[in-house]
Short mmCIF file of C-alpha atoms and ligand atoms in Angstrom, two decimals:
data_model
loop_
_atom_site.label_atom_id
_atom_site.label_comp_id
_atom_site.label_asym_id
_atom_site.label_seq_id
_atom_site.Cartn_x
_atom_site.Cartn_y
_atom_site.Cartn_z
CA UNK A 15 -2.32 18.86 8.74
CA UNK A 16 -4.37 18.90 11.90
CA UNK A 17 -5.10 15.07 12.47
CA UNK A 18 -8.47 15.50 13.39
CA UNK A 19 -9.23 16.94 10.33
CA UNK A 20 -7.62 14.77 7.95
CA UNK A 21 -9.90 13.68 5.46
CA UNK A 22 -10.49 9.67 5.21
CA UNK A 23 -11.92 8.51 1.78
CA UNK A 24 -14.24 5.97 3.60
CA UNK A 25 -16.53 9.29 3.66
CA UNK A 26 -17.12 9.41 -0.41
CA UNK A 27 -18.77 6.10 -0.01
CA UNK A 28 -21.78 6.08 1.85
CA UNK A 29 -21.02 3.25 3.91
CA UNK A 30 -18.96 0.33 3.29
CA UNK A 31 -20.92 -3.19 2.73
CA UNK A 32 -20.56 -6.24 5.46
CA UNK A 33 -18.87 -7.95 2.96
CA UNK A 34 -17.18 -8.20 -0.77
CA UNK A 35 -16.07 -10.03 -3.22
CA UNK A 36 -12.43 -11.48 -4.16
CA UNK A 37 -12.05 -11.63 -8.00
CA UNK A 38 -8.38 -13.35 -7.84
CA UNK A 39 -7.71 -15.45 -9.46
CA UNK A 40 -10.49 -15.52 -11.35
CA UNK A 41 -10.83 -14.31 -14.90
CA UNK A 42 -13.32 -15.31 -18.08
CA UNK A 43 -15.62 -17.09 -15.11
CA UNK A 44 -15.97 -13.69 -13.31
CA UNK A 45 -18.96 -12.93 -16.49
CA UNK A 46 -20.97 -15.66 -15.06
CA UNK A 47 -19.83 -15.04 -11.39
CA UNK A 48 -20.29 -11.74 -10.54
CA UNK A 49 -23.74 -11.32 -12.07
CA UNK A 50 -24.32 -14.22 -9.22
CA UNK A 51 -22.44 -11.93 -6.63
CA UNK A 52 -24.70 -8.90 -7.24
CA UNK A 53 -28.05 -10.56 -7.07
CA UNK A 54 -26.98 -11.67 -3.76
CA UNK A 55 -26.63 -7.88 -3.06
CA UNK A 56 -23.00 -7.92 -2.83
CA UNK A 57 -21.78 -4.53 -4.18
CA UNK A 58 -17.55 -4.63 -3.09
CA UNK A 59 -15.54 -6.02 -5.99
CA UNK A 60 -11.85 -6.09 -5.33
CA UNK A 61 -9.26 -6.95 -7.78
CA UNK A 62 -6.22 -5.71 -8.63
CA UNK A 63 -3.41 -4.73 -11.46
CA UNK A 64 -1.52 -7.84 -11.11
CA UNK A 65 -4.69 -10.00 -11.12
CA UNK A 66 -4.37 -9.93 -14.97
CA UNK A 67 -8.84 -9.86 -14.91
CA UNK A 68 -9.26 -6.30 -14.17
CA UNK A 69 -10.51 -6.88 -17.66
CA UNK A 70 -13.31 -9.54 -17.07
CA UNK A 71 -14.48 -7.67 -13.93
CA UNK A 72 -15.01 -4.47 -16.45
CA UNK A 73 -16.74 -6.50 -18.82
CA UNK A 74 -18.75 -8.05 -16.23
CA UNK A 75 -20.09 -4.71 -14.74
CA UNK A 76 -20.59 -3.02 -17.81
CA UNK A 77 -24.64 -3.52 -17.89
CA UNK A 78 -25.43 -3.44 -14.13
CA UNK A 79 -26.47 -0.70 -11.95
CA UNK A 80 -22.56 0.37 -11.98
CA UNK A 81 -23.30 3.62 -9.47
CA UNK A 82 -24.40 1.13 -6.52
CA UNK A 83 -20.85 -0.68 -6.55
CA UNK A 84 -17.93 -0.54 -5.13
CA UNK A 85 -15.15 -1.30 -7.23
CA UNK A 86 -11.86 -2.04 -5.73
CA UNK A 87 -8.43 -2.34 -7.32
CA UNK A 88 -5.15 -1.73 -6.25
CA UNK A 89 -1.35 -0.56 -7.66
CA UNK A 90 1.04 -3.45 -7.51
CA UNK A 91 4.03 -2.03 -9.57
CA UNK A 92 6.86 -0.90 -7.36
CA UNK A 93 8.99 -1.54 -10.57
CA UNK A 94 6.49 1.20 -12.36
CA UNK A 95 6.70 3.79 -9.54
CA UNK A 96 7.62 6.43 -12.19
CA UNK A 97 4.31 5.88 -14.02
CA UNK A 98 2.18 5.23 -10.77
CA UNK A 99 -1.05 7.58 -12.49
CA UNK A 100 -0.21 5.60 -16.04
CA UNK A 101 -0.54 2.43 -13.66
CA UNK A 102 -4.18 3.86 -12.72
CA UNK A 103 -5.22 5.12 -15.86
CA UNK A 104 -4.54 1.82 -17.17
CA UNK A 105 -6.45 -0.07 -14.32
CA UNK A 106 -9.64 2.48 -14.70
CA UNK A 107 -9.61 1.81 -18.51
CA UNK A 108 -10.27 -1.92 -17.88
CA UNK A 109 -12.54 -1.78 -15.23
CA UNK A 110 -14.31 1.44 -16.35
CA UNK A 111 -14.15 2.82 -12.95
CA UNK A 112 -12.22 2.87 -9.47
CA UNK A 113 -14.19 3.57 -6.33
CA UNK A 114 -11.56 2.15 -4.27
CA UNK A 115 -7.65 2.30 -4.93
CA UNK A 116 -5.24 0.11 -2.53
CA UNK A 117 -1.73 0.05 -2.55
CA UNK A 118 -0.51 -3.26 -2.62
CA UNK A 119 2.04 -4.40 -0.29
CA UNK A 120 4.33 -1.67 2.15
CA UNK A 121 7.02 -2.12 -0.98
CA UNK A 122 10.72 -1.10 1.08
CA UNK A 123 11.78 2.59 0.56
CA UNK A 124 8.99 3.33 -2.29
CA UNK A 125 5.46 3.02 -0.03
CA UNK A 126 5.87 6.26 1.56
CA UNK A 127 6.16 8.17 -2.29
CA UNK A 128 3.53 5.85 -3.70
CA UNK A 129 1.56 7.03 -0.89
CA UNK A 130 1.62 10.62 -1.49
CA UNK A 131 0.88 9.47 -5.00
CA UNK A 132 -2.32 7.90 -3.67
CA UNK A 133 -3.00 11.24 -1.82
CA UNK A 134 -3.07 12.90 -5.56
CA UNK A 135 -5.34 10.67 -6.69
CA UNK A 136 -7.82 11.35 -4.06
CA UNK A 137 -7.77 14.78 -3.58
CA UNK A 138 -8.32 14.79 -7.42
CA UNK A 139 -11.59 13.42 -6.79
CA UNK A 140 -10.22 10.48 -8.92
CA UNK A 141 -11.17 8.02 -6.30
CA UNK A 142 -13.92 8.17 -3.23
CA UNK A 143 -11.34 6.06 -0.70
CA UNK A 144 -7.65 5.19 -0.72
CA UNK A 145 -5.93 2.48 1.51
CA UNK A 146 -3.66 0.16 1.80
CA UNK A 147 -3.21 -3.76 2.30
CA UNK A 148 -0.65 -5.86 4.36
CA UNK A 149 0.34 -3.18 6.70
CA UNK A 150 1.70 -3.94 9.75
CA UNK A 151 1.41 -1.27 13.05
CA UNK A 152 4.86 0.08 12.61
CA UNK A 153 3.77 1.21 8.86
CA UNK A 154 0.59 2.29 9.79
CA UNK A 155 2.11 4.53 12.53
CA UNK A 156 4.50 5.78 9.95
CA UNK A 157 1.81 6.44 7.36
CA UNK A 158 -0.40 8.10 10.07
CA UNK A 159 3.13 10.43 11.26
CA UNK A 160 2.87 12.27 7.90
CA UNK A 161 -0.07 11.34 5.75
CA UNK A 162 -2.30 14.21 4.40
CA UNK A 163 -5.21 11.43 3.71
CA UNK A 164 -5.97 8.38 6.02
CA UNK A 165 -6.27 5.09 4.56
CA UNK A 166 -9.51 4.36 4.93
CA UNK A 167 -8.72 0.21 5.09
CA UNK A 168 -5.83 -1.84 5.50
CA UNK A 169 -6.90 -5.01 3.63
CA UNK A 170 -4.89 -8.35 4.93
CA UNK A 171 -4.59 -12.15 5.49
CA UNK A 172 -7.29 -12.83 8.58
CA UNK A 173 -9.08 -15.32 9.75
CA UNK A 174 -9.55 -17.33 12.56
CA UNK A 175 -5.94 -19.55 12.45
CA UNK A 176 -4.23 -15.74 11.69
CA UNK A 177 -5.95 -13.67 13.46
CA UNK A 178 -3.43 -10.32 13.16
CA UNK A 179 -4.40 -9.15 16.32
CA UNK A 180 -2.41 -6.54 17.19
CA UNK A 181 -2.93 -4.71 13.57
CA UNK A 182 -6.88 -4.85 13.74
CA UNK A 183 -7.07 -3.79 17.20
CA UNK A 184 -4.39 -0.59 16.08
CA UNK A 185 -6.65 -0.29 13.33
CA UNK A 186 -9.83 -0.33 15.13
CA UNK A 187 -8.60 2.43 17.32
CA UNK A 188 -7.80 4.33 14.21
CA UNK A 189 -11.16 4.21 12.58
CA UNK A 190 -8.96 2.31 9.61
CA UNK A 191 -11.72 -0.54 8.37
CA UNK A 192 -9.74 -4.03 8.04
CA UNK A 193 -10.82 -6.12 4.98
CA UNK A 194 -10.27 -9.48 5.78
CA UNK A 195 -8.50 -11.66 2.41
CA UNK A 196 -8.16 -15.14 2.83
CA UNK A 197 -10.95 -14.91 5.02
CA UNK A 198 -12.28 -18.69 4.40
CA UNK A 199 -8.28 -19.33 4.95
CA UNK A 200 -8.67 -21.47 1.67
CA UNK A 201 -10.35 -23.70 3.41
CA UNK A 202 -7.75 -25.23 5.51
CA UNK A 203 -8.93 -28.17 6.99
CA UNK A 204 -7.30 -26.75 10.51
CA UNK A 205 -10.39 -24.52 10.18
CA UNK A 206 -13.26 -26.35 8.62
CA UNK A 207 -13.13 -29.27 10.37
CA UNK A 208 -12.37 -27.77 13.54
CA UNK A 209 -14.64 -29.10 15.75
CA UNK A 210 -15.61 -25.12 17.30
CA UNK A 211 -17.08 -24.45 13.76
CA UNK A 212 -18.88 -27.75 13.35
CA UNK A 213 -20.92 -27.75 16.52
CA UNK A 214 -21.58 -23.97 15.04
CA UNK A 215 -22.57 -24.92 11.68
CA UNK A 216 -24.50 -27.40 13.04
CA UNK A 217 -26.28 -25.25 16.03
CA UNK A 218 -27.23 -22.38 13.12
CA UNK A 219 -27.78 -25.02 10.34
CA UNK A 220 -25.88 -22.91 8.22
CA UNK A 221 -22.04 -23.85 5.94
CA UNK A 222 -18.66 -24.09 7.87
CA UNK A 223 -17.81 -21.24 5.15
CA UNK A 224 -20.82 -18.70 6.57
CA UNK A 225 -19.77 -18.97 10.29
CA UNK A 226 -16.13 -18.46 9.33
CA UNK A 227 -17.09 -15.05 7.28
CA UNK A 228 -20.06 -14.28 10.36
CA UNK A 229 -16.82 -14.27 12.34
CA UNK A 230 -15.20 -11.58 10.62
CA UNK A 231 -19.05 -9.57 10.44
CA UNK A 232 -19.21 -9.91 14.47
CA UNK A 233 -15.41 -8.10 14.60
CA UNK A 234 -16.23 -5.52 12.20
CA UNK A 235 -14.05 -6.99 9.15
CA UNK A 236 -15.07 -7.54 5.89
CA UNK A 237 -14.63 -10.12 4.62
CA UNK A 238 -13.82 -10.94 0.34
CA UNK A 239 -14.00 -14.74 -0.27
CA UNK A 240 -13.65 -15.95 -3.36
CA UNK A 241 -15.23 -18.38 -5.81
CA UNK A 242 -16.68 -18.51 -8.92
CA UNK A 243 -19.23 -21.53 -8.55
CA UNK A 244 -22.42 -20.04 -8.18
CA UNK A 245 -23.01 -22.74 -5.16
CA UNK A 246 -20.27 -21.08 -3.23
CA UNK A 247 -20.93 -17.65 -3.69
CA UNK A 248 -24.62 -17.79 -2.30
CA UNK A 249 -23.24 -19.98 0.45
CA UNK A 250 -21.09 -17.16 1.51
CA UNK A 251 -23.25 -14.59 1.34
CA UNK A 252 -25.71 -16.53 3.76
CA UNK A 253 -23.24 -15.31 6.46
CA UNK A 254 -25.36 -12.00 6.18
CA UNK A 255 -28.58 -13.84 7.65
CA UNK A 256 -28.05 -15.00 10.77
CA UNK A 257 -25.54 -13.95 13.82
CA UNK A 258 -22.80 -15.79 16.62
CA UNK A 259 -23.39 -14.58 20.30
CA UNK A 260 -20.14 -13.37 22.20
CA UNK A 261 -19.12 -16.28 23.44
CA UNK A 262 -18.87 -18.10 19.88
CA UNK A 263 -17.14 -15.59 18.59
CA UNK A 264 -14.64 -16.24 21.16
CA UNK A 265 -14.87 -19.89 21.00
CA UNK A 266 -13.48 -19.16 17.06
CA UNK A 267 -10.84 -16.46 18.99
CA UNK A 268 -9.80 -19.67 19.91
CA UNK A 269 -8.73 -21.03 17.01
CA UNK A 270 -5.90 -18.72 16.86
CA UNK A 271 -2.77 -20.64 15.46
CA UNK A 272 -0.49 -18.25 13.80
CA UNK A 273 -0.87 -20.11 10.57
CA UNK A 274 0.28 -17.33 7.74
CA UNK A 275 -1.57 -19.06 4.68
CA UNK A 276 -0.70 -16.21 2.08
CA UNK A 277 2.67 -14.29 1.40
CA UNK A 278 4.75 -12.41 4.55
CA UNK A 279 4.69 -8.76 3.93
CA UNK A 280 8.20 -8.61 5.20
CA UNK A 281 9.43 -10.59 2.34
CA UNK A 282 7.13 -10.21 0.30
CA UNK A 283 9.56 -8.00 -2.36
CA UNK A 284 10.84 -10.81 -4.10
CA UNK A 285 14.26 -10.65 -5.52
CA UNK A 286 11.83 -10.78 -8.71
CA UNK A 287 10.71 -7.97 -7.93
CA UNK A 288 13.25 -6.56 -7.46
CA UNK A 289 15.00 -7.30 -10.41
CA UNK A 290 12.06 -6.36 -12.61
CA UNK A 291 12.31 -2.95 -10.66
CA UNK A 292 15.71 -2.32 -11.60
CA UNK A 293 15.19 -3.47 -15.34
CA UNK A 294 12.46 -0.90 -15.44
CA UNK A 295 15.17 1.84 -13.67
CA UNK A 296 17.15 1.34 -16.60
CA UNK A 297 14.86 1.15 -19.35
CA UNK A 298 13.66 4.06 -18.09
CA UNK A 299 17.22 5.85 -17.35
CA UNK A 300 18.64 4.77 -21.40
CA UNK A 301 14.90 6.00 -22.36
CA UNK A 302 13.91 2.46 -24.37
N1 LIG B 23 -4.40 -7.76 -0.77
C1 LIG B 23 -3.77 -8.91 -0.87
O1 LIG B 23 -2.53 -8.95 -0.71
C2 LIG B 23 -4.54 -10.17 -1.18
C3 LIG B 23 -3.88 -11.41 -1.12
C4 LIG B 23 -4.63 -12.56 -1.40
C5 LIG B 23 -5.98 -12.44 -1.72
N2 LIG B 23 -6.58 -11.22 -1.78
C6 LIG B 23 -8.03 -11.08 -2.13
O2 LIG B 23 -8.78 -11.92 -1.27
C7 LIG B 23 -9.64 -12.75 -2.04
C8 LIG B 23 -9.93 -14.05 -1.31
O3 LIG B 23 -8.77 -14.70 -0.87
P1 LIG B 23 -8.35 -16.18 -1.29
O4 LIG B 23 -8.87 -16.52 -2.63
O5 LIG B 23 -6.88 -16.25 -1.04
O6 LIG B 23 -8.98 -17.12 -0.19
P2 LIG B 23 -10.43 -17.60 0.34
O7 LIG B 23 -11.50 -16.70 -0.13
O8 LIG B 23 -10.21 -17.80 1.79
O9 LIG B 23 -10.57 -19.04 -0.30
C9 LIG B 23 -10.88 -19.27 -1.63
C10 LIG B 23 -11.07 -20.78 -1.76
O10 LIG B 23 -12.22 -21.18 -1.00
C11 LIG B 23 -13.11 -21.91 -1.81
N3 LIG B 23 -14.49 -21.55 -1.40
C12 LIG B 23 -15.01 -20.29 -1.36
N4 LIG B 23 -16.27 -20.33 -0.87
C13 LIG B 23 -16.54 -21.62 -0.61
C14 LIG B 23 -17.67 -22.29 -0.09
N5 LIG B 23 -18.77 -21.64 0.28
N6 LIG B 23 -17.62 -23.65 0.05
C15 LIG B 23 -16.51 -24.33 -0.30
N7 LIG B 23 -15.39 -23.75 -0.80
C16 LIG B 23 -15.41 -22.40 -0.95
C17 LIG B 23 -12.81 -21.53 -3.22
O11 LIG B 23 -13.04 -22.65 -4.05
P3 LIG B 23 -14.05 -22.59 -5.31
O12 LIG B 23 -13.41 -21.66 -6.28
O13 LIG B 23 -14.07 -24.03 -5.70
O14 LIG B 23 -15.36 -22.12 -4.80
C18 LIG B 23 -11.30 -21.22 -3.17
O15 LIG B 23 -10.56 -22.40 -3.36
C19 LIG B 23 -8.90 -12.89 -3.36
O16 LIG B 23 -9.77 -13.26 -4.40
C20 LIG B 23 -8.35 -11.50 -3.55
O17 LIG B 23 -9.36 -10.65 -4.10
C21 LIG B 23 -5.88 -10.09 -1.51
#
């Protein structure tokens, strides 16, 4: 298919909001807390199958304004390839719908058929945007070699101490929106108490927590911290009323330290993983 012309989900959804929501690893709390999260105008949600609350976030959407959100979850069961649109049927039965479906992790020698997989799903109309998470540039140039649909966001680990550079730049250039996880980078201390985001926090009068996520605003990421204290969640969303000049933002670039706080994609298929993979292979094969 002409590139040019390849269709990219991101289009189904009017625009994409500044900034979400993470649900991990949240569960019963997410009634309480994502009530909280939507009066603070927040309409991304992203969870996932292996979050075990796909659940609790259906339960707590199922009497607000469910058309103005964006609902997020993604397929992390390389070991259930076989029954990828069982794996979604399942998901959109908890949550009651799926605007957004992610594919996990770049899972060795199955990503490229889960991705066509994806494709289904979207050209079904069963989802407004597809995309993936923890890609790095040599599998988003092999996705973008031969993929009918474009991923409209690679979601991964960023924030100031791991900054991925050379992925969000790629996907800048490729219109492919980076959602930032770990954004608040679980509060290391490395970050917090760096002195760059006190004199910040205390120029703007505003939390460590809302410069960090104005960071990722002023780059064009969105960012999906999590928490389900009501305190925190209205913090964060404070990043959305106020903004960092140039040179703060690169004050923060500063901050860069390499410091992976999450898993490495690269070895990220456990052994597991892989062993629950090739139990479900045989299951599967001997029909039980
Ligand atoms: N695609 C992927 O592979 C992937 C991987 C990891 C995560 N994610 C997504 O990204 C989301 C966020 O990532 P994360 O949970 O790893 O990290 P995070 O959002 O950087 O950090 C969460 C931690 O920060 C604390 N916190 C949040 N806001 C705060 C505030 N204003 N003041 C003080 N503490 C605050 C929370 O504590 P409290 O609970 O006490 O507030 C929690 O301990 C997840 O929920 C998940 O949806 C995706």
């Amino acid at each position: 298919m002409d590139k040019e012309n390849r269709d990219c989900g991101e289009k189904r959804i009017s625009a994409l909001p500044q900034i979400g929501f993470g649900t991990y690893p949240h569960k019963e709390a997410l009634l309480e807390a994502i009530p909280v999260v939507i009066s603070c105008g927040c309409t991304l949600l992203d969870t996932s199958d292996n979050y075990d609350n796909e659940e609790w976030v259906g339960k707590a959407i199922a009497s607000a304004k469910r058309d103005e959100l964006i609902i997020c979850s993604k397929f992390s069961q390389p070991y259930r390839a076989l029954e990828f649109n069982k794996c979604f049927e399942e998901s959109l039965a908890k949550l009651g719908k799926i605007d957004m479906y992610l594919l996990h992790w770049p899972y060795p020698h199955l990503w490229k058929k889960l991705w066509v997989m994806m494709e289904e799903l979207y050209l079904a109309g069963k989802v407004s945007a597809i995309g993936v998470c923890n890609f790095d540039v040599t599998n988003l140039k092999e996705l973008l070699s031969f993929c009918r649909v474009k991923p409209c966001v690679n979601q991964l680990e960023c924030h100031p101490l791991f900054q991925q550079k050379e992925i969000t730049d790629y996907c800048r250039e490729n219109d492919i929106c980076v959602m930032s996880y770990s954004p608040l980078a679980r509060m290391n201390d490395a970050l917090m108490e760096s002195d760059v985001i006190k004199e910040l926090s205390g120029k703007y009068g505003v939390s460590a927590s809302q410069i960090v996520l104005r960071w990722d605003i002023e780059h064009g990421f969105i960012p999906i911290p999590a928490s389900a204290k009501e305190k925190h969640i209205v913090d964060n969303m404070g990043c959305l009323n106020f903004s960092l000049a140039e040179d703060e933002v690169a004050k923060i670039d500063g901050l860069e330290e390499g410091l992976r706080i999450r898993f490495d994609p690269k070895t990220r298929f456990t052994s597991r993983e892989k062993r629950k993979f090739l139990i479900r292979r045989i299951r599967l094969a001997i029909g039980i």
